[in-house]
C-alpha positions as a Markdown table, in Angstrom:
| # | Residue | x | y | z |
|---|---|---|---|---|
| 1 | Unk | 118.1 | 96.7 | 95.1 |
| 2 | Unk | 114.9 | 97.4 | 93.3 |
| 3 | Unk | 111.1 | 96.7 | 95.2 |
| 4 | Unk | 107.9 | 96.4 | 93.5 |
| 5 | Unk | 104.7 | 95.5 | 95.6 |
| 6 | Unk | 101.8 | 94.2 | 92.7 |
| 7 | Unk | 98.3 | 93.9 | 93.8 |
| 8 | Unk | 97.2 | 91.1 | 90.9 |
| 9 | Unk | 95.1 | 88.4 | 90.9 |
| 10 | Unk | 96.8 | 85.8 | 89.0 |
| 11 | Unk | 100.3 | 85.8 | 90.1 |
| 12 | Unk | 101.1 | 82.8 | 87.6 |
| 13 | Unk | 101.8 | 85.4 | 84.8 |
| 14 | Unk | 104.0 | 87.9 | 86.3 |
| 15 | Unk | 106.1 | 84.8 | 87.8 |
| 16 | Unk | 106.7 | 83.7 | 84.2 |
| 17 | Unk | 107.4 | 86.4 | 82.4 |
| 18 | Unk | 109.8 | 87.3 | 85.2 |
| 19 | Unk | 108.0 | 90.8 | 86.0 |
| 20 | Unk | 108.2 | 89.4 | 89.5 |
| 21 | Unk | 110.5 | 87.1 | 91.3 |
| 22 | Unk | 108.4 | 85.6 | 93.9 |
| 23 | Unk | 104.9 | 86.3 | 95.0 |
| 24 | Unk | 102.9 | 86.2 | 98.4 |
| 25 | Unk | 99.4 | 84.2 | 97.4 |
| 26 | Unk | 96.8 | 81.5 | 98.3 |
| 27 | Unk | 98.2 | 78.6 | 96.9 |
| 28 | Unk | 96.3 | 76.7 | 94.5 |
| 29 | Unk | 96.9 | 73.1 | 93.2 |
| 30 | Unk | 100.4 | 72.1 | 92.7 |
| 31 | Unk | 101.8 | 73.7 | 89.5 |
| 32 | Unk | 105.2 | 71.5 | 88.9 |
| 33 | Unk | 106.8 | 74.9 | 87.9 |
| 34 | Unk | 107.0 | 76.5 | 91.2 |
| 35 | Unk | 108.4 | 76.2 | 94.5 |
| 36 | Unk | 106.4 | 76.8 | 97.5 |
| 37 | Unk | 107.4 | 78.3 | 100.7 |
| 38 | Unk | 104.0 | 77.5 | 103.1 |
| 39 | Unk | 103.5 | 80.5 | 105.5 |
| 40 | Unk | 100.6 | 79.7 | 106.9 |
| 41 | Unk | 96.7 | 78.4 | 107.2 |
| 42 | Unk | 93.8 | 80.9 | 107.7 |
| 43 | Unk | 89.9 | 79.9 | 108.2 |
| 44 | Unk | 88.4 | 80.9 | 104.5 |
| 45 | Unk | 85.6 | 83.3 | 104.4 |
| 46 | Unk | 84.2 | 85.3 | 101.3 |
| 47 | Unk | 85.3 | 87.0 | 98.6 |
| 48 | Unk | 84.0 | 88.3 | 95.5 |
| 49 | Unk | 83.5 | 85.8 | 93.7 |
| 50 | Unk | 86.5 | 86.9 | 91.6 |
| 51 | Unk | 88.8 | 85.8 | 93.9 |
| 52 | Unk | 90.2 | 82.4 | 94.9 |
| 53 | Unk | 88.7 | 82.5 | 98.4 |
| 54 | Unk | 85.6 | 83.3 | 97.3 |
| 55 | Unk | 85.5 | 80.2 | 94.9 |
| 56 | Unk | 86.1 | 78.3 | 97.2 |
| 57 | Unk | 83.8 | 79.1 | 99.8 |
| 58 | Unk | 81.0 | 79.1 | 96.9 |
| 59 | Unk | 82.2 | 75.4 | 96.1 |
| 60 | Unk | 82.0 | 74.5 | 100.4 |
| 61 | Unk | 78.4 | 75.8 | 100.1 |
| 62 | Unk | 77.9 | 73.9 | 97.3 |
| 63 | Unk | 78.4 | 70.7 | 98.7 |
| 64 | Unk | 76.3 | 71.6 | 101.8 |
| 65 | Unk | 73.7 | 71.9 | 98.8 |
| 66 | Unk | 73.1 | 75.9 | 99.1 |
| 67 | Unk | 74.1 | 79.1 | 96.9 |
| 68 | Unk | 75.6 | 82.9 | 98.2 |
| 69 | Unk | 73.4 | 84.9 | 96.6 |
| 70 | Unk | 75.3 | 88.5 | 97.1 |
| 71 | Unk | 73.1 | 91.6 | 96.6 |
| 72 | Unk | 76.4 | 93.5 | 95.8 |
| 73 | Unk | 80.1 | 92.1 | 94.9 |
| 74 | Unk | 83.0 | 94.6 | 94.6 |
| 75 | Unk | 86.7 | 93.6 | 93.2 |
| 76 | Unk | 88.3 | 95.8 | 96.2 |
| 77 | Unk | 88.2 | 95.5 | 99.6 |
| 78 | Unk | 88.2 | 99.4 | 100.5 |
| 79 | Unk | 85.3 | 99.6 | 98.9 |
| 80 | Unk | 83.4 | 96.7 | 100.3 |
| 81 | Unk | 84.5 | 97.6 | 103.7 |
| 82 | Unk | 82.9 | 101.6 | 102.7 |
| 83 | Unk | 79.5 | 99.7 | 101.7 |
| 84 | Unk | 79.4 | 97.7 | 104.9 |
| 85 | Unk | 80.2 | 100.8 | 107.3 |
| 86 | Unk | 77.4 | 102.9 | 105.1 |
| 87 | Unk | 74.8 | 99.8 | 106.3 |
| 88 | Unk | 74.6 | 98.2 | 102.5 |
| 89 | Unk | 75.0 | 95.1 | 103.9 |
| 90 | Unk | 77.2 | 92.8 | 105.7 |
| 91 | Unk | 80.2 | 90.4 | 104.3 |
| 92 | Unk | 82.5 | 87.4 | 105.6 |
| 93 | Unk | 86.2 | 88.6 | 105.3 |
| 94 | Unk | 89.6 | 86.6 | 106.2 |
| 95 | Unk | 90.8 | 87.2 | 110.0 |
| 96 | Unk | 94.1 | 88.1 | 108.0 |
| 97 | Unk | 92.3 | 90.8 | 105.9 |
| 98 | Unk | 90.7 | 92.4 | 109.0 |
| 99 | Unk | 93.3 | 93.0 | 110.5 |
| 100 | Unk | 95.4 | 94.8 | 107.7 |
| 101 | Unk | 91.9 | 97.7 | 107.6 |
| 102 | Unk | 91.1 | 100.4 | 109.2 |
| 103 | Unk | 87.9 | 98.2 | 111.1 |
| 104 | Unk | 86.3 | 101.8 | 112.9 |
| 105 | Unk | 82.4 | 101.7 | 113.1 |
| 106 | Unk | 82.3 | 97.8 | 112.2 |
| 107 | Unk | 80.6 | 95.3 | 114.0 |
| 108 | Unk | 83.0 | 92.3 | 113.9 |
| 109 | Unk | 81.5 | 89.0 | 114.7 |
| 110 | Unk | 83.7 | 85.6 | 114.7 |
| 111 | Unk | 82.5 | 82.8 | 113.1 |
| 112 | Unk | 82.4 | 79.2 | 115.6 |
| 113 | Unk | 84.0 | 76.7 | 114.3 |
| 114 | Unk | 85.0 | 77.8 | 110.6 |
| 115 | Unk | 85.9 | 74.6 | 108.7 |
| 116 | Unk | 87.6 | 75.7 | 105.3 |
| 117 | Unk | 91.2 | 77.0 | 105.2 |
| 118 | Unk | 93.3 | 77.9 | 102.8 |
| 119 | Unk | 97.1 | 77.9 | 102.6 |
| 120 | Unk | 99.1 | 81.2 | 102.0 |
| 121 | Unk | 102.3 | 80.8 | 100.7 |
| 122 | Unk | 104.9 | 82.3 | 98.4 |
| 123 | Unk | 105.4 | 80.7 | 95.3 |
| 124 | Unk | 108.4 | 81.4 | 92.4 |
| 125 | Unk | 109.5 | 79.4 | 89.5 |
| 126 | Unk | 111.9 | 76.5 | 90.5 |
| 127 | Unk | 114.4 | 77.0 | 87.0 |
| 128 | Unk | 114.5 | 80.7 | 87.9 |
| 129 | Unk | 117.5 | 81.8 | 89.9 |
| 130 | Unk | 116.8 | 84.3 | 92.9 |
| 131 | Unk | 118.8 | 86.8 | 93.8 |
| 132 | Unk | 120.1 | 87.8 | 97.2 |
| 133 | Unk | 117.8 | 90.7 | 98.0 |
| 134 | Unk | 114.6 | 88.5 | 96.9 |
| 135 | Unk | 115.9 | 85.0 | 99.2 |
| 136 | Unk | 116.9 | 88.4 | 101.9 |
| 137 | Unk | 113.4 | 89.7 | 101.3 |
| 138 | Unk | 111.5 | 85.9 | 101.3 |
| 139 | Unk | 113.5 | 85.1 | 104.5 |
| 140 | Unk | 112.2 | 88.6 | 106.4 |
| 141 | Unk | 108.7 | 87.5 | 105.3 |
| 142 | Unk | 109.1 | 83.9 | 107.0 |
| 143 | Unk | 110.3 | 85.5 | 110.1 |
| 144 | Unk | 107.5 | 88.0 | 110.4 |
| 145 | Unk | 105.0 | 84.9 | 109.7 |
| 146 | Unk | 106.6 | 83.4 | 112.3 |
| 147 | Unk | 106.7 | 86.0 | 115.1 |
| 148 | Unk | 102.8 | 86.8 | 114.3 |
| 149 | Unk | 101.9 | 83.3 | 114.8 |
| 150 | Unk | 103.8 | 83.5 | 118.2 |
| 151 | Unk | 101.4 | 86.5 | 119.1 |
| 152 | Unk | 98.8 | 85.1 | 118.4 |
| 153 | Unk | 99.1 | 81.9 | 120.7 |
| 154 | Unk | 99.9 | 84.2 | 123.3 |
| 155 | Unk | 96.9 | 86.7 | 122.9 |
């Protein structure tokens, strides 16, 4: 069995030219190629506006008729986590996200009522077969979801 983890922004190209065989990802509008496992739903914060989150928190303010106007935007999260613990400024990350990071000497402060989510799920092409160590790997991914989710009603 062979594992590669890929930190990429558009999963779409790597699922096609069969670099990868299934990817975890914010889904996106249905794409009639691909099947979709649905893991779970997260309130949406901000992004870079590089990213798919960030998008579509800019389009939410949007319709409430107002612009983020970001004094600094960074592609990677180590760093914008760096700027806000040097006091550069502050940011809106995913609950998911912040709990992945080291969050020493950050100020964390929830926000009430959040009203965008956004659905994670892992996506692979429907005419492609998968293997037994990436349905295996998909399956231990599920379980994990599942068990977290547990935790987290119970916390």
């Amino acid at each position: 069995m062979h594992l590669k983890l890929l930190g990429v922004e558009d999963v779409v190209e790597y699922l096609v030219s069969g670099e990868a065989d299934f990817a975890v990802t914010i889904l996106q509008e249905e794409d009639e190629r691909f099947a979709v496992i649905p893991l779970y739903q997260e309130p949406v914060v901000m992004f870079p506006e590089t990213h798919r989150c960030r998008q579509l928190v800019d389009a939410a303010c949007a319709i409430k008729g107002f612009t983020l106007h970001p004094h600094i935007e960074t592609t990677t999260i180590d760093s914008l986590l760096q700027l806000v613990r040097s006091g550069a400024g502050v940011t809106i990350l995913s609950k998911t996200l912040l709990e992945m990071y080291d969050l020493e000497k950050l100020c964390l402060l929830p926000l009430r009522n959040p009203s965008l989510t956004r659905k994670v799920g892992i996506v692979y092409l429907k005419d492609k077969y998968l293997g037994a160590a990436a349905r295996e790997f998909i399956t231990l991914i599920q379980e994990r979801v599942q068990t977290l989710k547990k935790i987290q009603v119970q916390g």
